[in-house]
Short mmCIF file of C-alpha atoms and ligand atoms in Angstrom, two decimals:
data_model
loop_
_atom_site.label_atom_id
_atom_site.label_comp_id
_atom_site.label_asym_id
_atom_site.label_seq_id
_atom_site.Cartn_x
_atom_site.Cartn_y
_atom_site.Cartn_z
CA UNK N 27 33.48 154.95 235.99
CA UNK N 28 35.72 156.61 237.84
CA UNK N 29 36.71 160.54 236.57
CA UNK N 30 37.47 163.88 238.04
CA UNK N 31 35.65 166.89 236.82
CA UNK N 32 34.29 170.16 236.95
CA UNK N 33 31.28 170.42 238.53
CA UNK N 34 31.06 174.09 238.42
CA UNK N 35 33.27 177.62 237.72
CA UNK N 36 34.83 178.73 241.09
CA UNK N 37 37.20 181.71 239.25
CA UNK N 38 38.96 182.45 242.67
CA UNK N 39 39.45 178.89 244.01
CA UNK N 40 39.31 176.23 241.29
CA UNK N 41 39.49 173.37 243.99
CA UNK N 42 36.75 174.19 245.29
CA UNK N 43 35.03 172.64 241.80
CA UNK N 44 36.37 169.99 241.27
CA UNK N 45 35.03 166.88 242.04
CA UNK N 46 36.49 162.90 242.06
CA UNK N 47 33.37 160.58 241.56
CA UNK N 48 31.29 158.34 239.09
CA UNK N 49 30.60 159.35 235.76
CA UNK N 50 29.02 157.89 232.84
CA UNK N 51 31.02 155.58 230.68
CA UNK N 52 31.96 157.41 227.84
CA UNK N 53 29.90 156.58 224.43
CA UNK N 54 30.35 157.90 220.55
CA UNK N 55 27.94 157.38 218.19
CA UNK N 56 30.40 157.61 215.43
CA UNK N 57 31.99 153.97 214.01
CA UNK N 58 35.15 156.13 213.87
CA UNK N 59 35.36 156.54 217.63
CA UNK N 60 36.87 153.90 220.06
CA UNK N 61 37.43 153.63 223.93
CA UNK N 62 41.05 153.90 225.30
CA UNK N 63 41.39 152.61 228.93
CA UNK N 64 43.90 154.95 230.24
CA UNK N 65 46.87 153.84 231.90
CA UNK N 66 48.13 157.24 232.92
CA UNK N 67 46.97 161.11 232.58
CA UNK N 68 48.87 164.19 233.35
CA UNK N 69 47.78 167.28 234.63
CA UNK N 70 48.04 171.29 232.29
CA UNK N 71 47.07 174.79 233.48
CA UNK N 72 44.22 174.43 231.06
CA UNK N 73 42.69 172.11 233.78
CA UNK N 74 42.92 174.98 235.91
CA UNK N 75 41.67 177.81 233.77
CA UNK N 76 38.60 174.95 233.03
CA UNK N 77 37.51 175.11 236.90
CA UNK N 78 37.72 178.71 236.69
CA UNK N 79 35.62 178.89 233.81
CA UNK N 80 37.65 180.27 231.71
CA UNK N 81 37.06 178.61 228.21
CA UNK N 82 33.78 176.31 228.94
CA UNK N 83 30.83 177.37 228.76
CA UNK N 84 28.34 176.63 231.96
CA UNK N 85 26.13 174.56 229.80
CA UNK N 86 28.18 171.60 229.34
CA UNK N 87 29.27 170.95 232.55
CA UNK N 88 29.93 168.21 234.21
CA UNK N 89 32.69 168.11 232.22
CA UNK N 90 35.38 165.20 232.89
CA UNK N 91 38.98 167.72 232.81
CA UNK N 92 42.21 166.25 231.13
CA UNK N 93 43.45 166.49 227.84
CA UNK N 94 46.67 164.08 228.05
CA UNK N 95 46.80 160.30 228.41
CA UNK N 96 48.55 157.17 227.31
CA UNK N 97 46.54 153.93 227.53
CA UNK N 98 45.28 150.57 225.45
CA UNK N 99 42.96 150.72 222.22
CA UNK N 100 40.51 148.06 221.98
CA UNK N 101 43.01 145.94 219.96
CA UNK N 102 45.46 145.91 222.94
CA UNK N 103 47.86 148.85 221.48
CA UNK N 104 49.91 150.64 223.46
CA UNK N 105 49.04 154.06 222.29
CA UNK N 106 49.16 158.09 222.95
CA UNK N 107 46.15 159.62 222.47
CA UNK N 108 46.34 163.29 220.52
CA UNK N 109 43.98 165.57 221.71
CA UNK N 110 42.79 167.35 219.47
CA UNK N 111 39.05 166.49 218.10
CA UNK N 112 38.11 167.71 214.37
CA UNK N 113 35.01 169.79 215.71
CA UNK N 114 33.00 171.55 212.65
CA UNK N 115 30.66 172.74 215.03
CA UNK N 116 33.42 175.08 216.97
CA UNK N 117 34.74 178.09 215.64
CA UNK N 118 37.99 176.79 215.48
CA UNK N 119 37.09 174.01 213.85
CA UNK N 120 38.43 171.51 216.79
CA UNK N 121 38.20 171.31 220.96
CA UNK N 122 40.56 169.60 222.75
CA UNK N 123 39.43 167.07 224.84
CA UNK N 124 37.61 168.49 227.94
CA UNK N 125 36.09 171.26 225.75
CA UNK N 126 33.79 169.34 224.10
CA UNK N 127 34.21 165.97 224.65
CA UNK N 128 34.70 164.39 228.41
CA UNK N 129 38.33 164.42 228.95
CA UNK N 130 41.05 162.13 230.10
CA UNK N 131 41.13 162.04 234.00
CA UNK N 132 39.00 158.90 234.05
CA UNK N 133 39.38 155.12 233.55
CA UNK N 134 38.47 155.40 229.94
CA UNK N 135 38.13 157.85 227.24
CA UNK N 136 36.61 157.78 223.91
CA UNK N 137 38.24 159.44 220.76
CA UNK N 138 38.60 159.10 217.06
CA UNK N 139 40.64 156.50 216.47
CA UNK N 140 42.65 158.72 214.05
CA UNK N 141 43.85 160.28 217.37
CA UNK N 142 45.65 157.67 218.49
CA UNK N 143 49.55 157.44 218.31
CA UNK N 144 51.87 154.05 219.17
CA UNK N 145 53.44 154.67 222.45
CA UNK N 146 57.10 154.95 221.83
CA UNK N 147 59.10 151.47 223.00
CA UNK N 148 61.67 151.84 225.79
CA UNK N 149 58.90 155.10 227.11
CA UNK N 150 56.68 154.22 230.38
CA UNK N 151 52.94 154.95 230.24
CA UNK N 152 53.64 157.96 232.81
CA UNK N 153 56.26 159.44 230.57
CA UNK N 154 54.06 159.03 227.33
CA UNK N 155 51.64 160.44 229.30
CA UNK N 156 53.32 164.04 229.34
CA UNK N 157 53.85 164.28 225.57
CA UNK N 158 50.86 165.11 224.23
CA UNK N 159 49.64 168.55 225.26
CA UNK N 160 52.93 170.94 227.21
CA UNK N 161 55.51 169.09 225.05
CA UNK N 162 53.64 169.27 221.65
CA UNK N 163 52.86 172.60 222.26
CA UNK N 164 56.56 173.17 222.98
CA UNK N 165 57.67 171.34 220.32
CA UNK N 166 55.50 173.59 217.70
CA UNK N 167 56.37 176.62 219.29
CA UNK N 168 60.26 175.84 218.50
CA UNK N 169 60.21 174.17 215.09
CA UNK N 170 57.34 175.47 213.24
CA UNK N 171 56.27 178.58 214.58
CA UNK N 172 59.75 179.32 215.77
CA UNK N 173 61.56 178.31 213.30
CA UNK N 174 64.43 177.71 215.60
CA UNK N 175 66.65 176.15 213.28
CA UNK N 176 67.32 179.54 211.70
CA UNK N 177 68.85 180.88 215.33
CA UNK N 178 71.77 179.83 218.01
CA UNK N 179 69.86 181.20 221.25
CA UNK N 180 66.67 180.53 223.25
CA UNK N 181 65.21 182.42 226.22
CA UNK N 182 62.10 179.90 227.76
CA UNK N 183 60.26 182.07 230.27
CA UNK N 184 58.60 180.80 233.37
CA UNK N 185 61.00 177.52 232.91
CA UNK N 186 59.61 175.82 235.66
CA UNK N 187 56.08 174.49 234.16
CA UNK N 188 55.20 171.91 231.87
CA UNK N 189 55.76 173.65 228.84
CA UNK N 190 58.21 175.84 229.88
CA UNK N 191 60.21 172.68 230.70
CA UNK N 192 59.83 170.43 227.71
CA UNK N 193 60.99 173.98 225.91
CA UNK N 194 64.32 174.06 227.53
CA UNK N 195 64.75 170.06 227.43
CA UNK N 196 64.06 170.29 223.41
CA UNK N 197 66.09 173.25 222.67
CA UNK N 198 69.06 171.92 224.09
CA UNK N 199 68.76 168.60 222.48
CA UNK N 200 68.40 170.22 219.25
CA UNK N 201 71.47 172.01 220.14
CA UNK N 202 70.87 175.63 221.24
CA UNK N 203 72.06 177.35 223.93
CA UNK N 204 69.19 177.71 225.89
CA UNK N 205 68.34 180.71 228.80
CA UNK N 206 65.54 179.89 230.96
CA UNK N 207 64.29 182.24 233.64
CA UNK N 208 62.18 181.24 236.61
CA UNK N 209 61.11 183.15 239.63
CA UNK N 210 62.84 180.30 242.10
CA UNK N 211 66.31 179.77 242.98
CA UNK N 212 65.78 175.75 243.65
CA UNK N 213 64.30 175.59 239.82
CA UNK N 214 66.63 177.53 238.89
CA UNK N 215 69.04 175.08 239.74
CA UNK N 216 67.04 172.11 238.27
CA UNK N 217 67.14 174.17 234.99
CA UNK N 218 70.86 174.58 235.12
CA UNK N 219 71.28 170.81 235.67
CA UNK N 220 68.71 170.30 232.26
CA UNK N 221 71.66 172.31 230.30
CA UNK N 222 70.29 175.83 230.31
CA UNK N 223 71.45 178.78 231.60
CA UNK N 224 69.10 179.90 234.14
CA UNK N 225 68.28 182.91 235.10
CA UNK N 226 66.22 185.23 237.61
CA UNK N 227 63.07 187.03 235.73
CA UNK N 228 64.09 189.95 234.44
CA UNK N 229 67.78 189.51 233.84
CA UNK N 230 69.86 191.04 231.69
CA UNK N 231 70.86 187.61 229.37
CA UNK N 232 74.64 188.14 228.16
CA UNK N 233 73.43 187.48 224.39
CA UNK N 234 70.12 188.78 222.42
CA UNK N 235 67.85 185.43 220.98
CA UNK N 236 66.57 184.62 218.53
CA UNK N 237 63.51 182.35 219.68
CA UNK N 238 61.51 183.23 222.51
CA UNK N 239 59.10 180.62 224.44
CA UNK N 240 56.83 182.98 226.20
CA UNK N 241 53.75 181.50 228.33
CA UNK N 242 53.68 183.74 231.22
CA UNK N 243 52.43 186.45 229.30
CA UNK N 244 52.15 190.19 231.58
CA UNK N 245 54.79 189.54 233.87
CA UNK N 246 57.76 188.70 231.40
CA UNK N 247 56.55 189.92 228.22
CA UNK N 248 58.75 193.06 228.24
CA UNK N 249 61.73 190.89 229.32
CA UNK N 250 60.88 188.89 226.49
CA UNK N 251 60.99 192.08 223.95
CA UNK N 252 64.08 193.59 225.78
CA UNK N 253 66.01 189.92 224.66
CA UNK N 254 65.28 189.43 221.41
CA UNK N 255 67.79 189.73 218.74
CA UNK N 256 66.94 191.96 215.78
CA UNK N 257 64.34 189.52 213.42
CA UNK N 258 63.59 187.42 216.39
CA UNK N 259 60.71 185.35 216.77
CA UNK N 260 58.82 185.58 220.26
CA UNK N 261 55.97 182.86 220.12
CA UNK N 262 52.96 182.97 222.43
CA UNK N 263 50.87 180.07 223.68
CA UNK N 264 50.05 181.21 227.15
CA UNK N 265 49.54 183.61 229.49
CA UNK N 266 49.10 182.20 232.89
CA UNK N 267 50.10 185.73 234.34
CA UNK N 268 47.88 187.94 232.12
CA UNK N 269 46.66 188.08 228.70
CA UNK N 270 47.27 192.02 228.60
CA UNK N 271 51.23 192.72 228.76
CA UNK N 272 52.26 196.70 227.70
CA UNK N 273 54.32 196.34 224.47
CA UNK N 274 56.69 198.98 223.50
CA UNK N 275 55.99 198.60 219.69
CA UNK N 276 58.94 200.96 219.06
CA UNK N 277 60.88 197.51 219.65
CA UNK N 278 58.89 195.64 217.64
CA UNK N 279 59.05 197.49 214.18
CA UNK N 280 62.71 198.80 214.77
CA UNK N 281 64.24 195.52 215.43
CA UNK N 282 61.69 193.81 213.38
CA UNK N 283 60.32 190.99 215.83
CA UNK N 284 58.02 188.37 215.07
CA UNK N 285 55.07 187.91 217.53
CA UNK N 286 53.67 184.32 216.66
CA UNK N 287 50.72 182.71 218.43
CA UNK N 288 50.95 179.10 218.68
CA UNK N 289 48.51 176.17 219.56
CA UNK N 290 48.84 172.58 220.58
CA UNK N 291 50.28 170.78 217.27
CA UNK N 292 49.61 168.91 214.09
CA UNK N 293 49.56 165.22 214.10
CA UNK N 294 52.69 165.64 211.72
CA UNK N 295 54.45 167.73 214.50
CA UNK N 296 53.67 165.45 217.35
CA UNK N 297 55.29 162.32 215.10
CA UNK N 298 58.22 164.62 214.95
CA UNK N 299 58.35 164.90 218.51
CA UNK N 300 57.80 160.83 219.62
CA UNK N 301 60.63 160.33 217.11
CA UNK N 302 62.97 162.89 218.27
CA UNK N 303 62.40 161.74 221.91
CA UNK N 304 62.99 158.09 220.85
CA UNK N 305 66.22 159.03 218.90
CA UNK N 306 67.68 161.10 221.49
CA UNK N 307 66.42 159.09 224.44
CA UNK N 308 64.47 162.14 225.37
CA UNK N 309 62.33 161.35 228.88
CA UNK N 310 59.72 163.96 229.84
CA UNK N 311 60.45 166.21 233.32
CA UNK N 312 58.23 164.91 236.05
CA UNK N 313 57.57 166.59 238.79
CA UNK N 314 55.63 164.32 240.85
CA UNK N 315 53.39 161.36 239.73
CA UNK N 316 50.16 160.24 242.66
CA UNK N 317 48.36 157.77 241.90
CA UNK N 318 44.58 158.38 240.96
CA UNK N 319 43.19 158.88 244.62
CA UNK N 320 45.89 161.87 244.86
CA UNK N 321 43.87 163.98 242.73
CA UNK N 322 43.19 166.93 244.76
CA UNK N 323 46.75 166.75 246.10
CA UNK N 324 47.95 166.82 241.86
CA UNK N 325 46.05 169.91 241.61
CA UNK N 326 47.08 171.58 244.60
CA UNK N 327 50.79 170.97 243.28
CA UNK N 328 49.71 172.59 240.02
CA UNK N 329 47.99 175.68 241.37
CA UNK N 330 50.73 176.53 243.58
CA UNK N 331 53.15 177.26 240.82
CA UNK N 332 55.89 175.25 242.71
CA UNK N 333 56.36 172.48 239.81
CA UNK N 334 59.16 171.53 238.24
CA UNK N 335 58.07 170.20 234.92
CA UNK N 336 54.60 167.61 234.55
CA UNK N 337 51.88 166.21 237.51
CA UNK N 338 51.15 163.03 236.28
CA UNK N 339 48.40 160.58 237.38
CA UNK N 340 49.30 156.53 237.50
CA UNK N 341 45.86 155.60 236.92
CA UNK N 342 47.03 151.95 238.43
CA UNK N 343 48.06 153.20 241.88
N1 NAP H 1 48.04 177.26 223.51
C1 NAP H 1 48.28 176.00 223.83
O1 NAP H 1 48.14 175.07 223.05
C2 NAP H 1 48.77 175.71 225.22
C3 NAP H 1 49.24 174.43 225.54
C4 NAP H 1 49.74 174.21 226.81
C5 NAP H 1 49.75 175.27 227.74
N2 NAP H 1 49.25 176.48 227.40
C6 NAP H 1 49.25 177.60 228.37
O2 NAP H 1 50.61 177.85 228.73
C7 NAP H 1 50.69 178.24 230.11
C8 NAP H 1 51.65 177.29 230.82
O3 NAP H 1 51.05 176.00 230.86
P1 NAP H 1 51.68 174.85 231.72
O4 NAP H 1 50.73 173.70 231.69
O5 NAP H 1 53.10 174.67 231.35
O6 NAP H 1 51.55 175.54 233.16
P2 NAP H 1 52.27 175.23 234.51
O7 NAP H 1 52.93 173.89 234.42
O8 NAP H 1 51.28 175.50 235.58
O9 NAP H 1 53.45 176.36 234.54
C9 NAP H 1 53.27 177.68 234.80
C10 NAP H 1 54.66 178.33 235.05
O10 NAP H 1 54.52 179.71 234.77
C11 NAP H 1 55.34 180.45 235.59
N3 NAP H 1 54.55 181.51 236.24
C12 NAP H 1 53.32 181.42 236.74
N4 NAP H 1 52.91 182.62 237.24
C13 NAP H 1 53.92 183.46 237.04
C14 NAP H 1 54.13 184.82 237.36
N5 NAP H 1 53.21 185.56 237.98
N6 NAP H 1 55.30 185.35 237.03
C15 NAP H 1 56.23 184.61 236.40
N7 NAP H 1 56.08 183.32 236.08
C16 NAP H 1 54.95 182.75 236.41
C17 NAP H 1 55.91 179.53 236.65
O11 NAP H 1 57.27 179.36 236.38
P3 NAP H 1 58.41 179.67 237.49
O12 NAP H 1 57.84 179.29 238.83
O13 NAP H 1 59.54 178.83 237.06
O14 NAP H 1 58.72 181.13 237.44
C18 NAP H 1 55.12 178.25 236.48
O15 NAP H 1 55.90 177.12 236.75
C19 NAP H 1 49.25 178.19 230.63
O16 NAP H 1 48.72 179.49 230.63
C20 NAP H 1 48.52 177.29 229.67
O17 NAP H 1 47.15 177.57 229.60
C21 NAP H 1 48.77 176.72 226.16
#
């Protein structure tokens, strides 16, 4: 079948290994396990740290990339598949798909079928297609880990990526006023027009929060510090700028901050999120979606840090 995946680590230009060609069909010897045929996929920065190598080991490549994808079960569902595989064998105790087990940029994919989610009426197979990975995440990192409900104000840093994105979307539909910072004007003004008040990294915001989404990690992790209200709660899932940020702990203890890591989501939390979407007709930020073929171009889009919210793949174009 048709698939793209890593065919090798290239840590300085990921493009260089990936590769769109024939894989195997994907098998499971587990009764548990069925085959979705996808119907659409959509691109995260953990594709990208994959080709680099960051995360997979050497040995189990070729490894089909993708962790997101909305398709049809065997029974002719229209589902969303949740990504993340029950893995006793890992020290985590799961993998998301493309750690383990071959991921979703192919015509079909094979996962538990406890992983698979009804695809919310009224939303497109493109737009389901974005939910499962950047807007989980986001989701968790402002309910549970964030306990947002408790505060009034968010900073989102980075706002134009997926995450980032589904972060500002979400806050403001759950009725916070929302900062977002990005490091270009024309987001900045997509951001604005999502309901946030957007700023340039850095910036002094006119209030202190009390949530913070933080995913670029080194180059606005003191920003995020600096705006955080006493008791504040900055929560962590990424670090596409660099893992090792300088923290002035002085800030942490005296205004007594919360630094919470966050991963992906429960199965609980990403219910939460299909039904908040559906009750608040909540659509996913697209940035661009190519059809299958446009592969390379999707990740050259991502690399470049010029989104504006998800690269999604129409696996029928
Ligand atoms: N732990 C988890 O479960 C989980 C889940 C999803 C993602 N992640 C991680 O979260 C991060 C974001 O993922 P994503 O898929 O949303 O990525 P993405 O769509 O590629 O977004 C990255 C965004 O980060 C900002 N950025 C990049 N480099 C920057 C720099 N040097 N300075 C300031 N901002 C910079 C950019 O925002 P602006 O251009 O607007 O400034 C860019 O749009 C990744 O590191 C990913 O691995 C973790």
């Amino acid at each position: 079948m048709r698939a793209a995946y890593a065919s090798k680590f290239d840590a300085d230009d990921p493009l260089a290994a990936l590769v769109v060609g024939d894989r195997p069909e994907p098998a499971h010897p587990d009764p548990d396990w069925v085959t979705v045929q996808v119907r659409a996929s959509s691109l995260n920065h953990h594709d990208i740290w994959t080709l680099r190598g960051v995360g997979l080991p050497a040995d189990r490549l070729p490894m089909i990339l993708g962790c997101d994808a909305a398709g049809v079960d065997p029974d002719g569902n229209e589902v969303v598949v949740y990504p993340v595989i029950p893995d006793p064998g890992d020290p985590r105790g799961m993998s998301l798909l493309s750690e383990n087990h071959p991921g979703t940029l192919a015509e079909r994919v094979a996962v538990p079928r406890a992983n698979l989610v009804p695809k919310p009426a009224g939303m497109s197979f493109v737009e389901a297609a974005c939910l499962p990975t950047a807007w989980l995440t986001a989701y968790r990192m402002l309910t549970t880990r964030g306990r947002v409900d408790e505060g009034e104000a968010v900073l989102v840093q980075g706002a134009g990526g997926g995450v980032a994105t589904a972060a500002v979307v979400l806050a403001v539909a759950l009725g916070k006023r929302v900062y977002a910072t990005s490091r270009d004007a024309g987001k900045r003004d997509r951001i604005a027009a999502l309901g946030a008040t957007a700023l340039s990294p850095g910036a002094r915001l006119p209030e202190r929060v009390d949530v913070v989404v933080e995913t670029v990690g080194a180059a606005t992790f003191d920003h995020s510090l600096k705006s955080a209200a006493p008791g504040a709660r900055i929560v962590v899932s990424g670090a596409t700028a660099g893992y090792e940020p300088s923290v002035n702990l002085r800030r942490v203890f005296a205004m007594q901050l919360e630094i919470l890591g966050s991963t992906m989501g429960t199965p609980a939390e990403l219910a939460g999120l299909l039904d908040l979407c559906a009750r608040r007709e909540i659509r996913p930020v697209i940035d661009e979606t190519l059809p299958f073929s446009g592969v390379p171009e999707a990740f050259a889009r991502l690399l470049s840090g010029n989104v504006f919210g998800k690269v999604v793949l129409d696996h029928a174009g």
